Amino acid sequence: MATRLSAARAALVAVVAWGSLTGCAADEEGLQYATDYGNHEPLGVVGHPTSDSLRITQKLIWRIADGKADELASLADDAQDKGTAKKTAENWIAAFRKGAGGKVTAEFYDEGSYRQTVVLYLHDTGQIKEIYVLPGSTDYRDVWRVSMGEPDPAEATAVAPWVPKKPGELGSTMLP
């Protein structure tokens, strides 16, 4: 793991140095994403994510692993009540922080043009978490958000009966 993180950090330094030498300024969000990417375990992926559903899922796992409740709640669907999103974020961090800091596989179900079901497998703790990611708009630009309506700790840790115990068992499809 240390070698992978060192290589990622080296790549990040090279990108930042290249940007400085060429006069290109990396946008703050892109730089934050690159920093997060270099500071966390690589995400295992099964199924069919879009680039956006993959990106929001990575951010979600990183915020849980880092214990950043406010930043995690900021990923919530805009239609979600802010208090509910904050409580859900706190529940997810309390329940899944240890597992999110280790090896995680995300299985993306069906295609993600409208909404995508994602099942997270936290290998170090043996936990499973089902989430929903969906597109939205913020400041006149398209973004992806997370449905965060689980203010009850029991609901936040419940696993739906259809969810397989191992990634790939259903062929990453819920449709017949």
mmCIF file of C-alpha atoms in Angstrom:
data_model
loop_
_atom_site.group_PDB
_atom_site.id
_atom_site.type_symbol
_atom_site.label_atom_id
_atom_site.label_comp_id
_atom_site.label_asym_id
_atom_site.label_seq_id
_atom_site.Cartn_x
_atom_site.Cartn_y
_atom_site.Cartn_z
ATOM 1 C CA MET A 1 0.000 0.000 0.000
ATOM 2 C CA ALA A 2 2.789 2.442 0.896
ATOM 3 C CA THR A 3 4.353 1.967 -2.544
ATOM 4 C CA ARG A 4 1.048 2.714 -4.291
ATOM 5 C CA LEU A 5 0.470 5.816 -2.176
ATOM 6 C CA SER A 6 4.060 6.977 -2.739
ATOM 7 C CA ALA A 7 3.670 6.534 -6.492
ATOM 8 C CA ALA A 8 0.374 8.436 -6.422
ATOM 9 C CA ARG A 9 1.920 11.266 -4.425
ATOM 10 C CA ALA A 10 4.860 11.413 -6.829
ATOM 11 C CA ALA A 11 2.448 11.635 -9.747
ATOM 12 C CA LEU A 12 0.543 14.406 -7.993
ATOM 13 C CA VAL A 13 3.758 16.378 -7.403
ATOM 14 C CA ALA A 14 4.679 15.954 -11.068
ATOM 15 C CA VAL A 15 1.266 17.221 -12.197
ATOM 16 C CA VAL A 16 1.440 20.250 -9.903
ATOM 17 C CA ALA A 17 5.028 21.000 -10.978
ATOM 18 C CA TRP A 18 4.094 20.671 -14.666
ATOM 19 C CA GLY A 19 1.190 23.075 -14.143
ATOM 20 C CA SER A 20 3.505 25.569 -12.466
ATOM 21 C CA LEU A 21 6.126 25.339 -15.219
ATOM 22 C CA THR A 22 3.611 25.727 -18.020
ATOM 23 C CA GLY A 23 1.666 28.482 -16.314
ATOM 24 C CA CYS A 24 -1.474 26.337 -16.094
ATOM 25 C CA ALA A 25 -3.427 26.815 -12.911
ATOM 26 C CA ALA A 26 -5.225 23.710 -11.690
ATOM 27 C CA ASP A 27 -8.728 24.465 -10.527
ATOM 28 C CA GLU A 28 -9.285 24.007 -6.808
ATOM 29 C CA GLU A 29 -11.708 21.102 -7.221
ATOM 30 C CA GLY A 30 -9.349 19.233 -9.538
ATOM 31 C CA LEU A 31 -6.445 19.730 -7.175
ATOM 32 C CA GLN A 32 -8.537 18.552 -4.210
ATOM 33 C CA TYR A 33 -9.584 15.458 -6.164
ATOM 34 C CA ALA A 34 -5.974 14.656 -7.074
ATOM 35 C CA THR A 35 -4.882 15.111 -3.454
ATOM 36 C CA ASP A 36 -7.688 12.875 -2.194
ATOM 37 C CA TYR A 37 -6.881 10.277 -4.839
ATOM 38 C CA GLY A 38 -3.253 10.176 -3.729
ATOM 39 C CA ASN A 39 -4.117 9.953 -0.027
ATOM 40 C CA HIS A 40 -6.528 7.004 -0.163
ATOM 41 C CA GLU A 41 -6.592 3.348 -1.120
ATOM 42 C CA PRO A 42 -7.504 2.751 -4.754
ATOM 43 C CA LEU A 43 -11.175 1.889 -5.218
ATOM 44 C CA GLY A 44 -12.007 -1.501 -6.709
ATOM 45 C CA VAL A 45 -14.713 -1.173 -9.356
ATOM 46 C CA VAL A 46 -17.199 -3.744 -10.626
ATOM 47 C CA GLY A 47 -20.012 -3.012 -13.042
ATOM 48 C CA HIS A 48 -20.716 -0.020 -15.207
ATOM 49 C CA PRO A 49 -20.059 3.389 -13.629
ATOM 50 C CA THR A 50 -20.168 6.612 -15.539
ATOM 51 C CA SER A 51 -17.197 8.891 -14.923
ATOM 52 C CA ASP A 52 -19.472 11.068 -12.786
ATOM 53 C CA SER A 53 -21.011 8.242 -10.736
ATOM 54 C CA LEU A 54 -17.513 6.888 -10.101
ATOM 55 C CA ARG A 55 -16.203 10.300 -9.031
ATOM 56 C CA ILE A 56 -19.033 11.000 -6.551
ATOM 57 C CA THR A 57 -18.691 7.484 -5.118
ATOM 58 C CA GLN A 58 -14.957 7.992 -4.578
ATOM 59 C CA LYS A 59 -15.608 11.331 -2.854
ATOM 60 C CA LEU A 60 -18.215 9.711 -0.612
ATOM 61 C CA ILE A 61 -15.822 6.966 0.486
ATOM 62 C CA TRP A 62 -13.001 9.450 1.085
ATOM 63 C CA ARG A 63 -15.187 11.741 3.220
ATOM 64 C CA ILE A 64 -16.365 8.785 5.299
ATOM 65 C CA ALA A 65 -12.772 7.541 5.731
ATOM 66 C CA ASP A 66 -11.577 11.016 6.738
ATOM 67 C CA GLY A 67 -14.462 11.551 9.171
ATOM 68 C CA LYS A 68 -15.528 14.816 7.505
ATOM 69 C CA ALA A 69 -19.255 15.008 8.258
ATOM 70 C CA ASP A 70 -19.841 18.500 6.816
ATOM 71 C CA GLU A 71 -18.024 17.673 3.578
ATOM 72 C CA LEU A 72 -19.856 14.348 3.341
ATOM 73 C CA ALA A 73 -23.229 16.045 3.901
ATOM 74 C CA SER A 74 -22.360 18.553 1.153
ATOM 75 C CA LEU A 75 -22.501 15.653 -1.333
ATOM 76 C CA ALA A 76 -26.199 15.101 -0.584
ATOM 77 C CA ASP A 77 -28.914 15.481 -3.184
ATOM 78 C CA ASP A 78 -30.094 19.111 -3.234
ATOM 79 C CA ALA A 79 -33.683 17.992 -2.569
ATOM 80 C CA GLN A 80 -32.538 16.420 0.705
ATOM 81 C CA ASP A 81 -33.206 18.237 3.974
ATOM 82 C CA LYS A 82 -29.863 19.587 5.284
ATOM 83 C CA GLY A 83 -30.467 18.310 8.827
ATOM 84 C CA THR A 84 -31.258 14.819 7.574
ATOM 85 C CA ALA A 85 -28.178 14.828 5.328
ATOM 86 C CA LYS A 86 -25.952 15.926 8.226
ATOM 87 C CA LYS A 87 -27.333 13.233 10.554
ATOM 88 C CA THR A 88 -26.956 10.622 7.806
ATOM 89 C CA ALA A 89 -23.344 11.716 7.264
ATOM 90 C CA GLU A 90 -22.637 11.372 10.980
ATOM 91 C CA ASN A 91 -24.242 7.912 11.017
ATOM 92 C CA TRP A 92 -22.279 6.736 7.990
ATOM 93 C CA ILE A 93 -19.003 7.955 9.474
ATOM 94 C CA ALA A 94 -19.709 6.294 12.830
ATOM 95 C CA ALA A 95 -20.647 3.023 11.153
ATOM 96 C CA PHE A 96 -18.276 2.812 8.180
ATOM 97 C CA ARG A 97 -15.202 4.983 8.824
ATOM 98 C CA LYS A 98 -12.860 2.126 9.675
ATOM 99 C CA GLY A 99 -13.896 0.080 6.640
ATOM 100 C CA ALA A 100 -13.822 3.061 4.264
ATOM 101 C CA GLY A 101 -10.197 3.668 5.225
ATOM 102 C CA GLY A 102 -9.164 0.275 3.856
ATOM 103 C CA LYS A 103 -9.852 -1.753 0.738
ATOM 104 C CA VAL A 104 -13.251 -0.946 -0.793
ATOM 105 C CA THR A 105 -14.973 -2.324 -3.876
ATOM 106 C CA ALA A 106 -17.856 -0.402 -5.427
ATOM 107 C CA GLU A 107 -20.272 -2.333 -7.603
ATOM 108 C CA PHE A 108 -22.235 -0.131 -9.997
ATOM 109 C CA TYR A 109 -25.586 -1.568 -11.061
ATOM 110 C CA ASP A 110 -27.227 -1.103 -14.453
ATOM 111 C CA GLU A 111 -26.447 2.041 -16.419
ATOM 112 C CA GLY A 112 -26.123 5.415 -14.776
ATOM 113 C CA SER A 113 -27.685 7.989 -17.071
ATOM 114 C CA TYR A 114 -30.423 8.911 -14.575
ATOM 115 C CA ARG A 115 -29.603 7.323 -11.222
ATOM 116 C CA GLN A 116 -27.313 4.511 -10.204
ATOM 117 C CA THR A 117 -27.409 2.006 -7.390
ATOM 118 C CA VAL A 118 -23.946 1.401 -5.949
ATOM 119 C CA VAL A 119 -23.070 -1.284 -3.418
ATOM 120 C CA LEU A 120 -19.933 -0.661 -1.379
ATOM 121 C CA TYR A 121 -18.005 -3.640 -0.028
ATOM 122 C CA LEU A 122 -15.705 -2.615 2.830
ATOM 123 C CA HIS A 123 -13.332 -5.563 2.895
ATOM 124 C CA ASP A 124 -11.406 -4.853 6.107
ATOM 125 C CA THR A 125 -14.596 -4.842 8.205
ATOM 126 C CA GLY A 126 -16.810 -7.119 6.099
ATOM 127 C CA GLN A 127 -19.471 -4.397 5.893
ATOM 128 C CA ILE A 128 -21.759 -3.729 2.941
ATOM 129 C CA LYS A 129 -23.459 -0.409 2.185
ATOM 130 C CA GLU A 130 -25.952 0.348 -0.590
ATOM 131 C CA ILE A 131 -26.084 3.943 -1.858
ATOM 132 C CA TYR A 132 -27.817 5.821 -4.662
ATOM 133 C CA VAL A 133 -26.067 8.433 -6.766
ATOM 134 C CA LEU A 134 -27.891 10.757 -9.125
ATOM 135 C CA PRO A 135 -27.268 13.773 -11.348
ATOM 136 C CA GLY A 136 -28.328 17.269 -10.350
ATOM 137 C CA SER A 137 -27.435 20.906 -10.942
ATOM 138 C CA THR A 138 -25.541 23.371 -8.789
ATOM 139 C CA ASP A 139 -24.592 26.881 -9.847
ATOM 140 C CA TYR A 140 -25.770 26.148 -13.399
ATOM 141 C CA ARG A 141 -23.482 23.165 -13.871
ATOM 142 C CA ASP A 142 -24.204 19.465 -13.840
ATOM 143 C CA VAL A 143 -23.025 17.569 -10.778
ATOM 144 C CA TRP A 144 -23.725 14.199 -9.219
ATOM 145 C CA ARG A 145 -25.106 13.859 -5.707
ATOM 146 C CA VAL A 146 -25.792 11.131 -3.164
ATOM 147 C CA SER A 147 -29.193 10.278 -1.714
ATOM 148 C CA MET A 148 -28.655 10.722 2.041
ATOM 149 C CA GLY A 149 -31.929 10.064 3.850
ATOM 150 C CA GLU A 150 -30.888 7.722 6.666
ATOM 151 C CA PRO A 151 -30.969 9.704 9.930
ATOM 152 C CA ASP A 152 -31.663 6.537 11.954
ATOM 153 C CA PRO A 153 -28.431 4.587 12.690
ATOM 154 C CA ALA A 154 -30.221 1.249 12.232
ATOM 155 C CA GLU A 155 -31.439 2.305 8.797
ATOM 156 C CA ALA A 156 -27.980 3.572 7.864
ATOM 157 C CA THR A 157 -26.411 0.156 8.499
ATOM 158 C CA ALA A 158 -29.223 -2.077 7.196
ATOM 159 C CA VAL A 159 -28.447 -4.234 4.173
ATOM 160 C CA ALA A 160 -31.261 -4.879 1.689
ATOM 161 C CA PRO A 161 -32.037 -8.570 1.168
ATOM 162 C CA TRP A 162 -31.278 -8.451 -2.566
ATOM 163 C CA VAL A 163 -27.678 -7.244 -2.037
ATOM 164 C CA PRO A 164 -25.164 -10.033 -2.733
ATOM 165 C CA LYS A 165 -22.477 -10.897 -0.184
ATOM 166 C CA LYS A 166 -19.697 -10.569 -2.778
ATOM 167 C CA PRO A 167 -19.183 -8.119 -5.645
ATOM 168 C CA GLY A 168 -20.270 -9.353 -9.069
ATOM 169 C CA GLU A 169 -22.604 -12.132 -7.952
ATOM 170 C CA LEU A 170 -25.577 -10.617 -9.820
ATOM 171 C CA GLY A 171 -23.588 -9.547 -12.861
ATOM 172 C CA SER A 172 -23.948 -5.874 -11.861
ATOM 173 C CA THR A 173 -27.520 -5.801 -13.045
ATOM 174 C CA MET A 174 -30.819 -5.490 -11.195
ATOM 175 C CA LEU A 175 -32.907 -5.602 -14.384
ATOM 176 C CA PRO A 176 -34.090 -8.969 -15.762
#
